Amino acid sequence: MKSAQLEISYSVYQDSDELSESDKNLLLRAREVTKLAYAPYSKFNVAAVALLANGQIVEGTNQENASTPAGLCAERVLLSTASMLFPNIQINAMAISYDNLQGKSIAPATPCGICRQTLQEYEDRLKHPIRLILGGLEGQVFIFEKAGLLLPFAFTGTAMKKN
Ligand code: THU
């Protein structure tokens, strides 16, 4: 027996002004797009904005429902939209922001578990890392060079392969 460790690297920026022009534009857009969320129950507006390899921008916001499990996260609304409108076009980067209408929106929020699973499959499928730019309406910004970093030991289709 031996023990093993995992290390996850990411970058921490003090605020959005430290970002490259392109990353900053995506995050500023995500902050703006939080206004389009439909989140009357949680009052937690989330937006995701992606830059595709063909230069197109695709956006998503959380879409809630009185029946809670019917709600969708911003990231998965974006990925479904991108997959339908631009099938097979890789996603280079995705900025995710939020507006907590009942509290502060300062620390970066990271994608939920189901979104991590969905992001990681998108990366696998198109064989391309998605850079995540995570920030609230102000404050620190985290950048992960690949969404899959947030889901070590991910369950993938490989496990279901037939012999
Ligand atoms: N939410 C997202 O849109 N993305 C995440 O990664 C975390 C959570 C939404 C779902 C729900 O509408 C609200 O935030 C509160 O959980």
Short mmCIF file of N, CA and C and ligand atoms in Angstrom, two decimals:
data_model
loop_
_atom_site.label_atom_id
_atom_site.label_comp_id
_atom_site.label_asym_id
_atom_site.label_seq_id
_atom_site.Cartn_x
_atom_site.Cartn_y
_atom_site.Cartn_z
N MET A 1 0.85 -1.19 0.00
CA MET A 1 0.00 0.00 0.00
C MET A 1 0.89 1.24 0.00
N LYS A 2 0.48 2.24 -0.76
CA LYS A 2 1.15 3.54 -0.64
C LYS A 2 0.09 4.61 -0.72
N SER A 3 0.36 5.73 -0.15
CA SER A 3 -0.63 6.81 -0.23
C SER A 3 -0.29 7.73 -1.40
N ALA A 4 -1.31 8.38 -1.93
CA ALA A 4 -1.10 9.27 -3.07
C ALA A 4 -1.78 10.60 -2.78
N GLN A 5 -1.28 11.64 -3.39
CA GLN A 5 -1.88 12.96 -3.19
C GLN A 5 -2.22 13.58 -4.53
N LEU A 6 -3.16 14.48 -4.49
CA LEU A 6 -3.54 15.23 -5.68
C LEU A 6 -3.28 16.70 -5.41
N GLU A 7 -2.83 17.39 -6.45
CA GLU A 7 -2.64 18.83 -6.29
C GLU A 7 -3.36 19.51 -7.44
N ILE A 8 -4.10 20.55 -7.14
CA ILE A 8 -4.82 21.28 -8.20
C ILE A 8 -4.24 22.69 -8.28
N SER A 9 -3.78 23.06 -9.47
CA SER A 9 -3.24 24.40 -9.64
C SER A 9 -4.27 25.33 -10.24
N TYR A 10 -4.31 26.53 -9.74
CA TYR A 10 -5.18 27.56 -10.32
C TYR A 10 -4.57 28.92 -10.02
N SER A 11 -5.00 29.92 -10.76
CA SER A 11 -4.46 31.27 -10.57
C SER A 11 -5.45 32.12 -9.80
N VAL A 12 -4.91 32.96 -8.96
CA VAL A 12 -5.75 33.87 -8.16
C VAL A 12 -5.39 35.31 -8.54
N TYR A 13 -6.37 36.05 -8.98
CA TYR A 13 -6.18 37.46 -9.32
C TYR A 13 -6.90 38.30 -8.27
N GLN A 14 -6.33 39.42 -7.93
CA GLN A 14 -6.94 40.23 -6.86
C GLN A 14 -8.26 40.86 -7.30
N ASP A 15 -8.36 41.21 -8.56
CA ASP A 15 -9.65 41.66 -9.11
C ASP A 15 -9.62 41.59 -10.63
N SER A 16 -10.74 41.90 -11.25
CA SER A 16 -10.86 41.71 -12.70
C SER A 16 -9.91 42.60 -13.50
N ASP A 17 -9.43 43.69 -12.90
CA ASP A 17 -8.51 44.56 -13.64
C ASP A 17 -7.17 43.89 -13.92
N GLU A 18 -6.85 42.85 -13.17
CA GLU A 18 -5.58 42.15 -13.38
C GLU A 18 -5.64 41.16 -14.54
N LEU A 19 -6.85 40.90 -15.04
CA LEU A 19 -7.02 39.87 -16.08
C LEU A 19 -6.58 40.37 -17.45
N SER A 20 -6.35 39.43 -18.37
CA SER A 20 -6.10 39.82 -19.76
C SER A 20 -7.38 40.46 -20.30
N GLU A 21 -7.24 41.19 -21.37
CA GLU A 21 -8.38 41.90 -21.97
C GLU A 21 -9.53 40.93 -22.27
N SER A 22 -9.19 39.81 -22.89
CA SER A 22 -10.20 38.85 -23.31
C SER A 22 -10.92 38.21 -22.11
N ASP A 23 -10.15 37.81 -21.10
CA ASP A 23 -10.76 37.22 -19.90
C ASP A 23 -11.63 38.24 -19.17
N LYS A 24 -11.13 39.46 -19.11
CA LYS A 24 -11.88 40.51 -18.40
C LYS A 24 -13.21 40.78 -19.11
N ASN A 25 -13.16 40.84 -20.43
CA ASN A 25 -14.40 41.08 -21.19
C ASN A 25 -15.43 39.98 -20.92
N LEU A 26 -14.96 38.74 -20.87
CA LEU A 26 -15.89 37.62 -20.63
C LEU A 26 -16.51 37.73 -19.24
N LEU A 27 -15.67 38.05 -18.25
CA LEU A 27 -16.19 38.13 -16.88
C LEU A 27 -17.14 39.33 -16.73
N LEU A 28 -16.78 40.44 -17.33
CA LEU A 28 -17.68 41.62 -17.23
C LEU A 28 -19.03 41.31 -17.87
N ARG A 29 -18.97 40.57 -18.97
CA ARG A 29 -20.21 40.18 -19.66
C ARG A 29 -21.03 39.24 -18.75
N ALA A 30 -20.35 38.30 -18.10
CA ALA A 30 -21.05 37.37 -17.21
C ALA A 30 -21.71 38.14 -16.06
N ARG A 31 -21.01 39.11 -15.52
CA ARG A 31 -21.60 39.91 -14.43
C ARG A 31 -22.88 40.58 -14.92
N GLU A 32 -22.82 41.12 -16.13
CA GLU A 32 -23.97 41.82 -16.71
C GLU A 32 -25.14 40.85 -16.94
N VAL A 33 -24.80 39.68 -17.46
CA VAL A 33 -25.82 38.71 -17.86
C VAL A 33 -26.53 38.08 -16.65
N THR A 34 -25.95 38.21 -15.45
CA THR A 34 -26.66 37.69 -14.26
C THR A 34 -28.07 38.28 -14.18
N LYS A 35 -28.24 39.45 -14.78
CA LYS A 35 -29.56 40.11 -14.76
C LYS A 35 -30.61 39.30 -15.52
N LEU A 36 -30.16 38.40 -16.39
CA LEU A 36 -31.11 37.62 -17.20
C LEU A 36 -31.47 36.28 -16.56
N ALA A 37 -30.95 36.04 -15.36
CA ALA A 37 -31.27 34.77 -14.69
C ALA A 37 -32.75 34.75 -14.32
N TYR A 38 -33.30 33.54 -14.25
CA TYR A 38 -34.65 33.37 -13.71
C TYR A 38 -34.48 32.58 -12.41
N ALA A 39 -34.35 33.30 -11.33
CA ALA A 39 -34.05 32.66 -10.04
C ALA A 39 -34.91 33.26 -8.93
N PRO A 40 -36.25 33.20 -9.08
CA PRO A 40 -37.12 33.83 -8.08
C PRO A 40 -37.12 33.10 -6.75
N TYR A 41 -36.66 31.84 -6.73
CA TYR A 41 -36.71 31.05 -5.49
C TYR A 41 -35.44 31.23 -4.67
N SER A 42 -34.30 31.06 -5.31
CA SER A 42 -33.04 31.20 -4.56
C SER A 42 -32.59 32.66 -4.48
N LYS A 43 -33.06 33.47 -5.40
CA LYS A 43 -32.57 34.85 -5.53
C LYS A 43 -31.03 34.87 -5.65
N PHE A 44 -30.54 33.86 -6.31
CA PHE A 44 -29.10 33.71 -6.54
C PHE A 44 -28.92 33.62 -8.05
N ASN A 45 -28.63 34.76 -8.66
CA ASN A 45 -28.54 34.83 -10.12
C ASN A 45 -27.16 34.40 -10.59
N VAL A 46 -27.12 33.44 -11.48
CA VAL A 46 -25.83 32.95 -11.98
C VAL A 46 -25.80 33.14 -13.49
N ALA A 47 -24.63 33.50 -14.01
CA ALA A 47 -24.46 33.62 -15.47
C ALA A 47 -23.16 32.98 -15.89
N ALA A 48 -23.18 32.37 -17.05
CA ALA A 48 -21.97 31.81 -17.65
C ALA A 48 -21.89 32.35 -19.08
N VAL A 49 -20.69 32.77 -19.45
CA VAL A 49 -20.48 33.30 -20.81
C VAL A 49 -19.25 32.62 -21.38
N ALA A 50 -19.39 32.03 -22.56
CA ALA A 50 -18.28 31.27 -23.14
C ALA A 50 -17.80 31.88 -24.45
N LEU A 51 -16.49 31.76 -24.65
CA LEU A 51 -15.88 32.14 -25.93
C LEU A 51 -15.53 30.86 -26.65
N LEU A 52 -16.13 30.68 -27.84
CA LEU A 52 -15.89 29.47 -28.62
C LEU A 52 -14.68 29.65 -29.54
N ALA A 53 -14.18 28.52 -30.02
CA ALA A 53 -12.99 28.56 -30.88
C ALA A 53 -13.25 29.32 -32.18
N ASN A 54 -14.52 29.44 -32.57
CA ASN A 54 -14.84 30.18 -33.80
C ASN A 54 -15.13 31.66 -33.52
N GLY A 55 -14.91 32.09 -32.27
CA GLY A 55 -15.09 33.50 -31.93
C GLY A 55 -16.49 33.83 -31.42
N GLN A 56 -17.41 32.89 -31.54
CA GLN A 56 -18.78 33.14 -31.08
C GLN A 56 -18.83 33.18 -29.56
N ILE A 57 -19.77 33.97 -29.05
CA ILE A 57 -20.01 34.03 -27.61
C ILE A 57 -21.34 33.33 -27.34
N VAL A 58 -21.36 32.46 -26.35
CA VAL A 58 -22.61 31.80 -25.95
C VAL A 58 -22.82 32.05 -24.46
N GLU A 59 -24.07 32.35 -24.11
CA GLU A 59 -24.36 32.70 -22.71
C GLU A 59 -25.41 31.78 -22.11
N GLY A 60 -25.42 31.70 -20.81
CA GLY A 60 -26.46 30.93 -20.11
C GLY A 60 -26.69 31.53 -18.74
N THR A 61 -27.92 31.39 -18.25
CA THR A 61 -28.21 31.80 -16.87
C THR A 61 -29.02 30.69 -16.21
N ASN A 62 -29.06 30.70 -14.88
CA ASN A 62 -29.85 29.66 -14.21
C ASN A 62 -31.34 29.92 -14.43
N GLN A 63 -32.05 28.80 -14.60
CA GLN A 63 -33.48 28.83 -14.90
C GLN A 63 -34.18 27.95 -13.88
N GLU A 64 -34.79 28.58 -12.90
CA GLU A 64 -35.38 27.81 -11.80
C GLU A 64 -36.84 27.44 -12.09
N ASN A 65 -37.39 26.65 -11.17
CA ASN A 65 -38.75 26.17 -11.33
C ASN A 65 -39.32 25.95 -9.94
N ALA A 66 -40.65 26.12 -9.82
CA ALA A 66 -41.30 25.87 -8.53
C ALA A 66 -41.01 24.44 -8.07
N SER A 67 -40.86 23.54 -9.02
CA SER A 67 -40.43 22.17 -8.71
C SER A 67 -38.90 22.19 -8.79
N THR A 68 -38.26 22.32 -7.63
CA THR A 68 -36.81 22.58 -7.59
C THR A 68 -35.95 21.74 -8.53
N PRO A 69 -36.14 20.42 -8.60
CA PRO A 69 -35.24 19.64 -9.46
C PRO A 69 -35.40 19.94 -10.95
N ALA A 70 -36.46 20.62 -11.31
CA ALA A 70 -36.63 20.99 -12.72
C ALA A 70 -35.75 22.17 -13.10
N GLY A 71 -35.17 22.83 -12.13
CA GLY A 71 -34.31 23.99 -12.40
C GLY A 71 -33.01 23.59 -13.07
N LEU A 72 -32.42 24.54 -13.78
CA LEU A 72 -31.15 24.29 -14.48
C LEU A 72 -30.12 25.33 -14.08
N CYS A 73 -28.88 24.90 -13.98
CA CYS A 73 -27.78 25.82 -13.68
C CYS A 73 -27.37 26.56 -14.96
N ALA A 74 -26.77 27.72 -14.74
CA ALA A 74 -26.31 28.56 -15.86
C ALA A 74 -25.34 27.81 -16.77
N GLU A 75 -24.42 27.08 -16.17
CA GLU A 75 -23.39 26.40 -16.96
C GLU A 75 -24.00 25.39 -17.92
N ARG A 76 -25.00 24.64 -17.42
CA ARG A 76 -25.59 23.60 -18.28
C ARG A 76 -26.54 24.19 -19.31
N VAL A 77 -27.16 25.32 -18.99
CA VAL A 77 -27.95 26.01 -20.01
C VAL A 77 -27.01 26.44 -21.14
N LEU A 78 -25.85 26.97 -20.76
CA LEU A 78 -24.87 27.39 -21.77
C LEU A 78 -24.38 26.20 -22.60
N LEU A 79 -24.00 25.12 -21.93
CA LEU A 79 -23.42 23.98 -22.68
C LEU A 79 -24.44 23.37 -23.64
N SER A 80 -25.70 23.29 -23.20
CA SER A 80 -26.72 22.74 -24.10
C SER A 80 -26.93 23.66 -25.30
N THR A 81 -26.92 24.95 -25.04
CA THR A 81 -27.09 25.92 -26.13
C THR A 81 -25.93 25.83 -27.10
N ALA A 82 -24.72 25.79 -26.57
CA ALA A 82 -23.53 25.73 -27.43
C ALA A 82 -23.53 24.44 -28.25
N SER A 83 -23.91 23.34 -27.60
CA SER A 83 -23.90 22.05 -28.29
C SER A 83 -24.89 22.03 -29.44
N MET A 84 -26.02 22.73 -29.24
CA MET A 84 -27.04 22.74 -30.27
C MET A 84 -26.73 23.75 -31.39
N LEU A 85 -26.31 24.95 -31.01
CA LEU A 85 -26.07 26.00 -32.02
C LEU A 85 -24.73 25.81 -32.74
N PHE A 86 -23.75 25.33 -32.01
CA PHE A 86 -22.40 25.20 -32.59
C PHE A 86 -21.82 23.82 -32.28
N PRO A 87 -22.46 22.77 -32.81
CA PRO A 87 -21.98 21.42 -32.50
C PRO A 87 -20.54 21.26 -33.00
N ASN A 88 -19.74 20.60 -32.21
CA ASN A 88 -18.36 20.31 -32.58
C ASN A 88 -17.43 21.52 -32.58
N ILE A 89 -17.91 22.67 -32.11
CA ILE A 89 -16.98 23.81 -31.98
C ILE A 89 -16.49 23.83 -30.53
N GLN A 90 -15.17 23.83 -30.38
CA GLN A 90 -14.61 23.79 -29.03
C GLN A 90 -14.88 25.07 -28.25
N ILE A 91 -14.95 24.92 -26.95
CA ILE A 91 -15.11 26.10 -26.07
C ILE A 91 -13.73 26.41 -25.49
N ASN A 92 -13.26 27.62 -25.74
CA ASN A 92 -11.93 28.00 -25.22
C ASN A 92 -11.98 28.42 -23.77
N ALA A 93 -12.97 29.23 -23.42
CA ALA A 93 -13.03 29.78 -22.06
C ALA A 93 -14.46 30.03 -21.66
N MET A 94 -14.70 29.94 -20.36
CA MET A 94 -16.04 30.22 -19.83
C MET A 94 -15.90 31.04 -18.54
N ALA A 95 -16.53 32.20 -18.52
CA ALA A 95 -16.56 33.01 -17.30
C ALA A 95 -17.87 32.74 -16.57
N ILE A 96 -17.79 32.60 -15.27
CA ILE A 96 -18.99 32.34 -14.47
C ILE A 96 -19.04 33.36 -13.35
N SER A 97 -20.18 34.05 -13.26
CA SER A 97 -20.35 35.03 -12.19
C SER A 97 -21.73 34.87 -11.56
N TYR A 98 -21.95 35.58 -10.50
CA TYR A 98 -23.24 35.45 -9.82
C TYR A 98 -23.57 36.75 -9.09
N ASP A 99 -24.84 36.92 -8.84
CA ASP A 99 -25.30 38.05 -8.03
C ASP A 99 -26.21 37.47 -6.95
N ASN A 100 -25.70 37.43 -5.75
CA ASN A 100 -26.50 36.96 -4.61
C ASN A 100 -27.38 38.12 -4.16
N LEU A 101 -28.64 38.08 -4.56
CA LEU A 101 -29.51 39.23 -4.32
C LEU A 101 -29.81 39.42 -2.82
N GLN A 102 -29.47 38.42 -2.03
CA GLN A 102 -29.73 38.53 -0.59
C GLN A 102 -28.45 38.65 0.23
N GLY A 103 -27.35 38.81 -0.43
CA GLY A 103 -26.09 38.86 0.32
C GLY A 103 -24.98 39.44 -0.53
N LYS A 104 -23.76 39.00 -0.23
CA LYS A 104 -22.62 39.53 -0.95
C LYS A 104 -22.30 38.69 -2.19
N SER A 105 -21.61 39.29 -3.13
CA SER A 105 -21.24 38.58 -4.37
C SER A 105 -19.76 38.81 -4.62
N ILE A 106 -18.96 38.50 -3.62
CA ILE A 106 -17.54 38.85 -3.69
C ILE A 106 -16.65 37.64 -4.02
N ALA A 107 -16.70 36.59 -3.22
CA ALA A 107 -15.81 35.44 -3.46
C ALA A 107 -16.25 34.69 -4.71
N PRO A 108 -15.30 34.18 -5.51
CA PRO A 108 -15.70 33.38 -6.68
C PRO A 108 -16.54 32.18 -6.25
N ALA A 109 -17.57 31.86 -7.05
CA ALA A 109 -18.36 30.65 -6.78
C ALA A 109 -17.93 29.60 -7.80
N THR A 110 -17.76 28.37 -7.36
CA THR A 110 -17.33 27.31 -8.26
C THR A 110 -18.54 26.49 -8.71
N PRO A 111 -18.48 25.90 -9.91
CA PRO A 111 -19.63 25.14 -10.44
C PRO A 111 -20.03 23.98 -9.52
N CYS A 112 -21.31 23.68 -9.50
CA CYS A 112 -21.81 22.57 -8.68
C CYS A 112 -21.34 21.23 -9.27
N GLY A 113 -21.56 20.16 -8.56
CA GLY A 113 -21.08 18.85 -8.98
C GLY A 113 -21.62 18.39 -10.32
N ILE A 114 -22.92 18.60 -10.54
CA ILE A 114 -23.50 18.14 -11.82
C ILE A 114 -22.90 18.94 -12.98
N CYS A 115 -22.69 20.23 -12.76
CA CYS A 115 -22.09 21.05 -13.83
C CYS A 115 -20.64 20.63 -14.07
N ARG A 116 -19.93 20.27 -13.03
CA ARG A 116 -18.55 19.79 -13.22
C ARG A 116 -18.54 18.54 -14.10
N GLN A 117 -19.47 17.66 -13.83
CA GLN A 117 -19.58 16.43 -14.61
C GLN A 117 -19.87 16.76 -16.08
N THR A 118 -20.77 17.70 -16.30
CA THR A 118 -21.18 18.07 -17.66
C THR A 118 -20.04 18.79 -18.39
N LEU A 119 -19.35 19.68 -17.66
CA LEU A 119 -18.22 20.40 -18.25
C LEU A 119 -17.12 19.42 -18.66
N GLN A 120 -16.87 18.48 -17.78
CA GLN A 120 -15.77 17.54 -18.05
C GLN A 120 -16.09 16.66 -19.26
N GLU A 121 -17.36 16.29 -19.44
CA GLU A 121 -17.71 15.48 -20.61
C GLU A 121 -17.59 16.31 -21.90
N TYR A 122 -17.92 17.61 -21.81
CA TYR A 122 -17.78 18.49 -22.98
C TYR A 122 -16.31 18.58 -23.39
N GLU A 123 -15.46 18.68 -22.39
CA GLU A 123 -14.02 18.73 -22.68
C GLU A 123 -13.55 17.43 -23.34
N ASP A 124 -13.99 16.32 -22.80
CA ASP A 124 -13.60 15.02 -23.35
C ASP A 124 -14.09 14.87 -24.79
N ARG A 125 -15.35 15.25 -24.96
CA ARG A 125 -16.01 15.05 -26.25
C ARG A 125 -15.32 15.85 -27.36
N LEU A 126 -14.99 17.11 -27.06
CA LEU A 126 -14.37 17.94 -28.09
C LEU A 126 -12.85 18.00 -27.96
N LYS A 127 -12.34 17.19 -27.05
CA LYS A 127 -10.88 17.09 -26.86
C LYS A 127 -10.22 18.45 -26.74
N HIS A 128 -10.77 19.25 -25.82
CA HIS A 128 -10.25 20.61 -25.67
C HIS A 128 -10.56 21.12 -24.27
N PRO A 129 -9.56 21.67 -23.59
CA PRO A 129 -9.82 22.20 -22.24
C PRO A 129 -10.67 23.48 -22.27
N ILE A 130 -11.52 23.60 -21.29
CA ILE A 130 -12.30 24.84 -21.13
C ILE A 130 -11.71 25.62 -19.96
N ARG A 131 -11.14 26.78 -20.23
CA ARG A 131 -10.58 27.61 -19.13
C ARG A 131 -11.73 28.23 -18.37
N LEU A 132 -11.73 28.09 -17.07
CA LEU A 132 -12.80 28.67 -16.26
C LEU A 132 -12.31 29.95 -15.60
N ILE A 133 -13.10 30.99 -15.74
CA ILE A 133 -12.79 32.29 -15.12
C ILE A 133 -13.91 32.55 -14.12
N LEU A 134 -13.60 32.46 -12.85
CA LEU A 134 -14.65 32.49 -11.83
C LEU A 134 -14.53 33.74 -10.97
N GLY A 135 -15.61 34.50 -10.90
CA GLY A 135 -15.58 35.70 -10.06
C GLY A 135 -16.97 36.16 -9.71
N GLY A 136 -17.11 36.84 -8.60
CA GLY A 136 -18.38 37.45 -8.23
C GLY A 136 -18.54 38.78 -8.95
N LEU A 137 -19.31 39.66 -8.38
CA LEU A 137 -19.49 40.98 -9.00
C LEU A 137 -18.28 41.86 -8.72
N GLU A 138 -17.51 41.49 -7.72
CA GLU A 138 -16.26 42.19 -7.40
C GLU A 138 -15.33 41.19 -6.73
N GLY A 139 -14.14 41.65 -6.43
CA GLY A 139 -13.22 40.81 -5.65
C GLY A 139 -12.39 39.85 -6.48
N GLN A 140 -11.81 38.86 -5.78
CA GLN A 140 -10.86 37.93 -6.40
C GLN A 140 -11.46 37.14 -7.56
N VAL A 141 -10.57 36.78 -8.47
CA VAL A 141 -10.97 35.95 -9.62
C VAL A 141 -10.06 34.72 -9.63
N PHE A 142 -10.65 33.55 -9.79
CA PHE A 142 -9.88 32.32 -9.92
C PHE A 142 -9.91 31.88 -11.38
N ILE A 143 -8.78 31.41 -11.87
CA ILE A 143 -8.75 30.80 -13.21
C ILE A 143 -8.23 29.37 -13.12
N PHE A 144 -9.03 28.44 -13.64
CA PHE A 144 -8.63 27.04 -13.77
C PHE A 144 -8.41 26.79 -15.25
N GLU A 145 -7.27 26.26 -15.63
CA GLU A 145 -6.95 26.10 -17.05
C GLU A 145 -7.80 25.01 -17.71
N LYS A 146 -8.45 24.20 -16.91
CA LYS A 146 -9.25 23.11 -17.47
C LYS A 146 -10.34 22.79 -16.46
N ALA A 147 -11.59 22.76 -16.92
CA ALA A 147 -12.71 22.53 -16.00
C ALA A 147 -12.57 21.19 -15.29
N GLY A 148 -12.02 20.19 -15.99
CA GLY A 148 -11.87 18.86 -15.41
C GLY A 148 -11.01 18.84 -14.14
N LEU A 149 -10.20 19.87 -13.95
CA LEU A 149 -9.40 19.95 -12.72
C LEU A 149 -10.28 19.97 -11.49
N LEU A 150 -11.52 20.45 -11.67
CA LEU A 150 -12.43 20.54 -10.53
C LEU A 150 -13.13 19.21 -10.24
N LEU A 151 -12.88 18.22 -11.09
CA LEU A 151 -13.54 16.93 -10.89
C LEU A 151 -12.55 15.78 -11.02
N PRO A 152 -11.64 15.68 -10.06
CA PRO A 152 -10.70 14.56 -10.14
C PRO A 152 -11.44 13.23 -10.01
N PHE A 153 -10.92 12.20 -10.64
CA PHE A 153 -11.54 10.87 -10.61
C PHE A 153 -12.96 10.89 -11.19
N ALA A 154 -13.16 11.72 -12.20
CA ALA A 154 -14.49 11.82 -12.82
C ALA A 154 -14.94 10.47 -13.37
N PHE A 155 -16.22 10.23 -13.28
CA PHE A 155 -16.80 9.05 -13.94
C PHE A 155 -16.98 9.40 -15.41
N THR A 156 -16.46 8.55 -16.30
CA THR A 156 -16.58 8.85 -17.73
C THR A 156 -17.13 7.62 -18.47
N GLY A 157 -17.46 7.82 -19.72
CA GLY A 157 -18.01 6.75 -20.54
C GLY A 157 -17.05 5.59 -20.73
N THR A 158 -15.77 5.85 -20.54
CA THR A 158 -14.76 4.79 -20.72
C THR A 158 -15.08 3.58 -19.84
N ALA A 159 -15.58 3.88 -18.65
CA ALA A 159 -15.88 2.80 -17.71
C ALA A 159 -16.96 1.86 -18.24
N MET A 160 -17.79 2.35 -19.15
CA MET A 160 -18.92 1.56 -19.64
C MET A 160 -18.63 0.83 -20.95
N LYS A 161 -17.38 0.96 -21.41
CA LYS A 161 -17.00 0.33 -22.69
C LYS A 161 -17.23 -1.18 -22.65
N LYS A 162 -17.73 -1.71 -23.78
CA LYS A 162 -17.90 -3.17 -23.87
C LYS A 162 -16.61 -3.80 -24.34
N ASN A 163 -16.39 -5.05 -23.99
CA ASN A 163 -15.14 -5.72 -24.42
C ASN A 163 -15.19 -6.06 -25.90
N1 THU B 1 -26.44 27.47 -9.73
C1 THU B 1 -25.89 27.62 -10.97
O1 THU B 1 -26.52 28.17 -11.89
N2 THU B 1 -24.64 27.15 -11.17
C2 THU B 1 -23.90 26.51 -10.23
O2 THU B 1 -22.85 25.98 -10.53
C3 THU B 1 -24.36 26.50 -8.84
C4 THU B 1 -25.78 26.83 -8.63
C5 THU B 1 -27.81 27.95 -9.52
C6 THU B 1 -28.80 26.84 -9.33
C7 THU B 1 -29.88 27.56 -8.55
O3 THU B 1 -30.75 28.20 -9.48
C8 THU B 1 -29.14 28.61 -7.76
O4 THU B 1 -27.87 28.73 -8.36
C9 THU B 1 -28.97 28.27 -6.30
O5 THU B 1 -28.47 27.00 -6.14
#
